[in-house]
JSON list of C-alpha atoms in Angstrom, two decimals:
[
{"chain": "X", "resi": 1, "resn": "UNK", "atom": "CA", "xyz": [114.81, 121.29, 204.89]},
{"chain": "X", "resi": 2, "resn": "UNK", "atom": "CA", "xyz": [114.36, 117.58, 204.19]},
{"chain": "X", "resi": 3, "resn": "UNK", "atom": "CA", "xyz": [114.34, 118.16, 200.43]},
{"chain": "X", "resi": 4, "resn": "UNK", "atom": "CA", "xyz": [117.61, 120.10, 200.68]},
{"chain": "X", "resi": 5, "resn": "UNK", "atom": "CA", "xyz": [119.33, 117.24, 202.54]},
{"chain": "X", "resi": 6, "resn": "UNK", "atom": "CA", "xyz": [118.08, 114.70, 200.00]},
{"chain": "X", "resi": 7, "resn": "UNK", "atom": "CA", "xyz": [119.33, 116.97, 197.18]},
{"chain": "X", "resi": 8, "resn": "UNK", "atom": "CA", "xyz": [122.82, 117.26, 198.75]},
{"chain": "X", "resi": 9, "resn": "UNK", "atom": "CA", "xyz": [122.94, 113.48, 199.28]},
{"chain": "X", "resi": 10, "resn": "UNK", "atom": "CA", "xyz": [122.01, 112.80, 195.65]},
{"chain": "X", "resi": 11, "resn": "UNK", "atom": "CA", "xyz": [124.50, 115.40, 194.44]},
{"chain": "X", "resi": 12, "resn": "UNK", "atom": "CA", "xyz": [127.33, 113.79, 196.41]},
{"chain": "X", "resi": 13, "resn": "UNK", "atom": "CA", "xyz": [126.46, 110.37, 194.97]},
{"chain": "X", "resi": 14, "resn": "UNK", "atom": "CA", "xyz": [126.35, 111.72, 191.41]},
{"chain": "X", "resi": 15, "resn": "UNK", "atom": "CA", "xyz": [129.72, 113.47, 191.69]},
{"chain": "X", "resi": 16, "resn": "UNK", "atom": "CA", "xyz": [131.31, 110.36, 193.21]},
{"chain": "X", "resi": 17, "resn": "UNK", "atom": "CA", "xyz": [130.03, 108.24, 190.32]},
{"chain": "X", "resi": 18, "resn": "UNK", "atom": "CA", "xyz": [131.24, 110.78, 187.75]},
{"chain": "X", "resi": 19, "resn": "UNK", "atom": "CA", "xyz": [134.69, 110.71, 189.33]},
{"chain": "X", "resi": 20, "resn": "UNK", "atom": "CA", "xyz": [134.77, 106.90, 189.20]},
{"chain": "X", "resi": 21, "resn": "UNK", "atom": "CA", "xyz": [133.77, 106.88, 185.53]},
{"chain": "X", "resi": 22, "resn": "UNK", "atom": "CA", "xyz": [136.42, 109.47, 184.67]},
{"chain": "X", "resi": 23, "resn": "UNK", "atom": "CA", "xyz": [139.08, 107.16, 186.12]},
{"chain": "X", "resi": 24, "resn": "UNK", "atom": "CA", "xyz": [138.16, 104.40, 183.67]},
{"chain": "X", "resi": 25, "resn": "UNK", "atom": "CA", "xyz": [140.43, 104.23, 180.59]},
{"chain": "X", "resi": 26, "resn": "UNK", "atom": "CA", "xyz": [137.52, 104.63, 178.15]},
{"chain": "X", "resi": 27, "resn": "UNK", "atom": "CA", "xyz": [136.71, 108.12, 179.43]},
{"chain": "X", "resi": 28, "resn": "UNK", "atom": "CA", "xyz": [140.23, 109.56, 179.49]},
{"chain": "X", "resi": 29, "resn": "UNK", "atom": "CA", "xyz": [141.72, 111.83, 176.91]},
{"chain": "X", "resi": 30, "resn": "UNK", "atom": "CA", "xyz": [144.27, 110.21, 174.63]},
{"chain": "X", "resi": 31, "resn": "UNK", "atom": "CA", "xyz": [147.30, 112.19, 175.79]},
{"chain": "X", "resi": 32, "resn": "UNK", "atom": "CA", "xyz": [146.32, 112.56, 179.45]},
{"chain": "X", "resi": 33, "resn": "UNK", "atom": "CA", "xyz": [148.86, 110.04, 180.79]},
{"chain": "X", "resi": 34, "resn": "UNK", "atom": "CA", "xyz": [151.65, 111.17, 178.46]},
{"chain": "X", "resi": 35, "resn": "UNK", "atom": "CA", "xyz": [151.55, 114.78, 179.65]},
{"chain": "X", "resi": 36, "resn": "UNK", "atom": "CA", "xyz": [152.52, 113.80, 183.16]},
{"chain": "X", "resi": 37, "resn": "UNK", "atom": "CA", "xyz": [155.57, 111.81, 182.01]},
{"chain": "X", "resi": 38, "resn": "UNK", "atom": "CA", "xyz": [156.90, 114.56, 179.76]},
{"chain": "X", "resi": 39, "resn": "UNK", "atom": "CA", "xyz": [157.40, 117.01, 182.58]},
{"chain": "X", "resi": 40, "resn": "UNK", "atom": "CA", "xyz": [161.01, 116.97, 183.72]},
{"chain": "X", "resi": 41, "resn": "UNK", "atom": "CA", "xyz": [161.33, 115.95, 187.32]},
{"chain": "X", "resi": 42, "resn": "UNK", "atom": "CA", "xyz": [163.33, 118.39, 189.37]},
{"chain": "X", "resi": 43, "resn": "UNK", "atom": "CA", "xyz": [165.76, 117.14, 191.97]},
{"chain": "X", "resi": 44, "resn": "UNK", "atom": "CA", "xyz": [165.19, 117.60, 195.68]},
{"chain": "X", "resi": 45, "resn": "UNK", "atom": "CA", "xyz": [167.42, 117.74, 198.74]},
{"chain": "X", "resi": 46, "resn": "UNK", "atom": "CA", "xyz": [166.25, 116.22, 202.00]},
{"chain": "X", "resi": 47, "resn": "UNK", "atom": "CA", "xyz": [167.83, 117.33, 205.28]},
{"chain": "X", "resi": 48, "resn": "UNK", "atom": "CA", "xyz": [167.55, 114.79, 208.10]},
{"chain": "X", "resi": 49, "resn": "UNK", "atom": "CA", "xyz": [168.69, 115.73, 211.62]},
{"chain": "X", "resi": 50, "resn": "UNK", "atom": "CA", "xyz": [170.10, 112.69, 213.44]},
{"chain": "X", "resi": 51, "resn": "UNK", "atom": "CA", "xyz": [171.22, 113.73, 216.92]},
{"chain": "X", "resi": 52, "resn": "UNK", "atom": "CA", "xyz": [171.27, 110.64, 219.21]},
{"chain": "X", "resi": 53, "resn": "UNK", "atom": "CA", "xyz": [169.16, 108.58, 216.80]},
{"chain": "X", "resi": 54, "resn": "UNK", "atom": "CA", "xyz": [170.91, 105.21, 217.01]},
{"chain": "X", "resi": 55, "resn": "UNK", "atom": "CA", "xyz": [167.58, 103.42, 217.53]},
{"chain": "X", "resi": 56, "resn": "UNK", "atom": "CA", "xyz": [166.00, 104.59, 214.27]},
{"chain": "X", "resi": 57, "resn": "UNK", "atom": "CA", "xyz": [168.90, 105.38, 211.91]},
{"chain": "X", "resi": 58, "resn": "UNK", "atom": "CA", "xyz": [168.52, 102.09, 210.01]},
{"chain": "X", "resi": 59, "resn": "UNK", "atom": "CA", "xyz": [164.79, 102.71, 209.48]},
{"chain": "X", "resi": 60, "resn": "UNK", "atom": "CA", "xyz": [165.52, 106.23, 208.30]},
{"chain": "X", "resi": 61, "resn": "UNK", "atom": "CA", "xyz": [168.08, 105.05, 205.73]},
{"chain": "X", "resi": 62, "resn": "UNK", "atom": "CA", "xyz": [165.71, 102.36, 204.43]},
{"chain": "X", "resi": 63, "resn": "UNK", "atom": "CA", "xyz": [162.91, 104.92, 204.13]},
{"chain": "X", "resi": 64, "resn": "UNK", "atom": "CA", "xyz": [165.11, 107.32, 202.17]},
{"chain": "X", "resi": 65, "resn": "UNK", "atom": "CA", "xyz": [166.19, 104.52, 199.81]},
{"chain": "X", "resi": 66, "resn": "UNK", "atom": "CA", "xyz": [162.57, 103.71, 199.03]},
{"chain": "X", "resi": 67, "resn": "UNK", "atom": "CA", "xyz": [161.69, 107.20, 197.76]},
{"chain": "X", "resi": 68, "resn": "UNK", "atom": "CA", "xyz": [160.14, 107.31, 194.31]},
{"chain": "X", "resi": 69, "resn": "UNK", "atom": "CA", "xyz": [162.10, 110.35, 193.13]},
{"chain": "X", "resi": 70, "resn": "UNK", "atom": "CA", "xyz": [164.66, 109.75, 190.41]},
{"chain": "X", "resi": 71, "resn": "UNK", "atom": "CA", "xyz": [166.84, 112.72, 191.36]},
{"chain": "X", "resi": 72, "resn": "UNK", "atom": "CA", "xyz": [167.35, 113.34, 195.06]},
{"chain": "X", "resi": 73, "resn": "UNK", "atom": "CA", "xyz": [170.02, 113.73, 197.68]},
{"chain": "X", "resi": 74, "resn": "UNK", "atom": "CA", "xyz": [169.75, 113.05, 201.38]},
{"chain": "X", "resi": 75, "resn": "UNK", "atom": "CA", "xyz": [171.87, 115.00, 203.82]},
{"chain": "X", "resi": 76, "resn": "UNK", "atom": "CA", "xyz": [172.04, 113.64, 207.36]},
{"chain": "X", "resi": 77, "resn": "UNK", "atom": "CA", "xyz": [173.03, 116.25, 209.92]},
{"chain": "X", "resi": 78, "resn": "UNK", "atom": "CA", "xyz": [174.60, 114.97, 213.13]},
{"chain": "X", "resi": 79, "resn": "UNK", "atom": "CA", "xyz": [175.39, 117.65, 215.68]},
{"chain": "X", "resi": 80, "resn": "UNK", "atom": "CA", "xyz": [177.72, 115.66, 217.95]},
{"chain": "X", "resi": 81, "resn": "UNK", "atom": "CA", "xyz": [175.66, 112.66, 219.05]},
{"chain": "X", "resi": 82, "resn": "UNK", "atom": "CA", "xyz": [176.64, 111.04, 222.36]},
{"chain": "X", "resi": 83, "resn": "UNK", "atom": "CA", "xyz": [175.53, 107.57, 221.29]},
{"chain": "X", "resi": 84, "resn": "UNK", "atom": "CA", "xyz": [176.58, 105.27, 218.42]},
{"chain": "X", "resi": 85, "resn": "UNK", "atom": "CA", "xyz": [174.60, 107.10, 215.74]},
{"chain": "X", "resi": 86, "resn": "UNK", "atom": "CA", "xyz": [177.59, 107.87, 213.50]},
{"chain": "X", "resi": 87, "resn": "UNK", "atom": "CA", "xyz": [179.10, 104.37, 213.79]},
{"chain": "X", "resi": 88, "resn": "UNK", "atom": "CA", "xyz": [175.78, 102.76, 212.83]},
{"chain": "X", "resi": 89, "resn": "UNK", "atom": "CA", "xyz": [175.24, 105.35, 210.13]},
{"chain": "X", "resi": 90, "resn": "UNK", "atom": "CA", "xyz": [178.59, 104.56, 208.46]},
{"chain": "X", "resi": 91, "resn": "UNK", "atom": "CA", "xyz": [177.97, 100.80, 208.80]},
{"chain": "X", "resi": 92, "resn": "UNK", "atom": "CA", "xyz": [174.51, 100.87, 207.16]},
{"chain": "X", "resi": 93, "resn": "UNK", "atom": "CA", "xyz": [175.53, 103.23, 204.39]},
{"chain": "X", "resi": 94, "resn": "UNK", "atom": "CA", "xyz": [178.69, 101.33, 203.42]},
{"chain": "X", "resi": 95, "resn": "UNK", "atom": "CA", "xyz": [176.72, 98.06, 203.22]},
{"chain": "X", "resi": 96, "resn": "UNK", "atom": "CA", "xyz": [173.62, 99.31, 201.41]},
{"chain": "X", "resi": 97, "resn": "UNK", "atom": "CA", "xyz": [174.32, 102.43, 199.37]},
{"chain": "X", "resi": 98, "resn": "UNK", "atom": "CA", "xyz": [176.22, 102.95, 196.13]},
{"chain": "X", "resi": 99, "resn": "UNK", "atom": "CA", "xyz": [177.65, 106.34, 195.14]},
{"chain": "X", "resi": 100, "resn": "UNK", "atom": "CA", "xyz": [178.30, 107.16, 198.76]},
{"chain": "X", "resi": 101, "resn": "UNK", "atom": "CA", "xyz": [179.97, 110.41, 199.75]},
{"chain": "X", "resi": 102, "resn": "UNK", "atom": "CA", "xyz": [180.58, 110.93, 203.47]},
{"chain": "X", "resi": 103, "resn": "UNK", "atom": "CA", "xyz": [181.87, 114.10, 205.00]},
{"chain": "X", "resi": 104, "resn": "UNK", "atom": "CA", "xyz": [182.43, 114.87, 208.63]},
{"chain": "X", "resi": 105, "resn": "UNK", "atom": "CA", "xyz": [182.87, 118.36, 209.98]},
{"chain": "X", "resi": 106, "resn": "UNK", "atom": "CA", "xyz": [183.91, 118.20, 213.63]},
{"chain": "X", "resi": 107, "resn": "UNK", "atom": "CA", "xyz": [183.13, 121.19, 215.78]}
]
């Protein structure tokens, strides 16, 4: 049993070292980094519910602006908040976002 544990320990060390060496630029294939950039990035849509979220709406907008996607849209859904969520939402978006399109659908 002791030999088996020592073998598993050594195996885990060897695989960890192999992974570290593979990450070094000398051990990569020539076109390995280029393949990832050639794939066309698809766009995504993010739906964010914001019912009575006046305390965190600014943080949410900043987080969405910091996404690393090149093609994305964020749709905030407010189902009749009782607080100042929509007022703050309009204020932050008008001050910080270009290409803004706001729509309101009252119920």
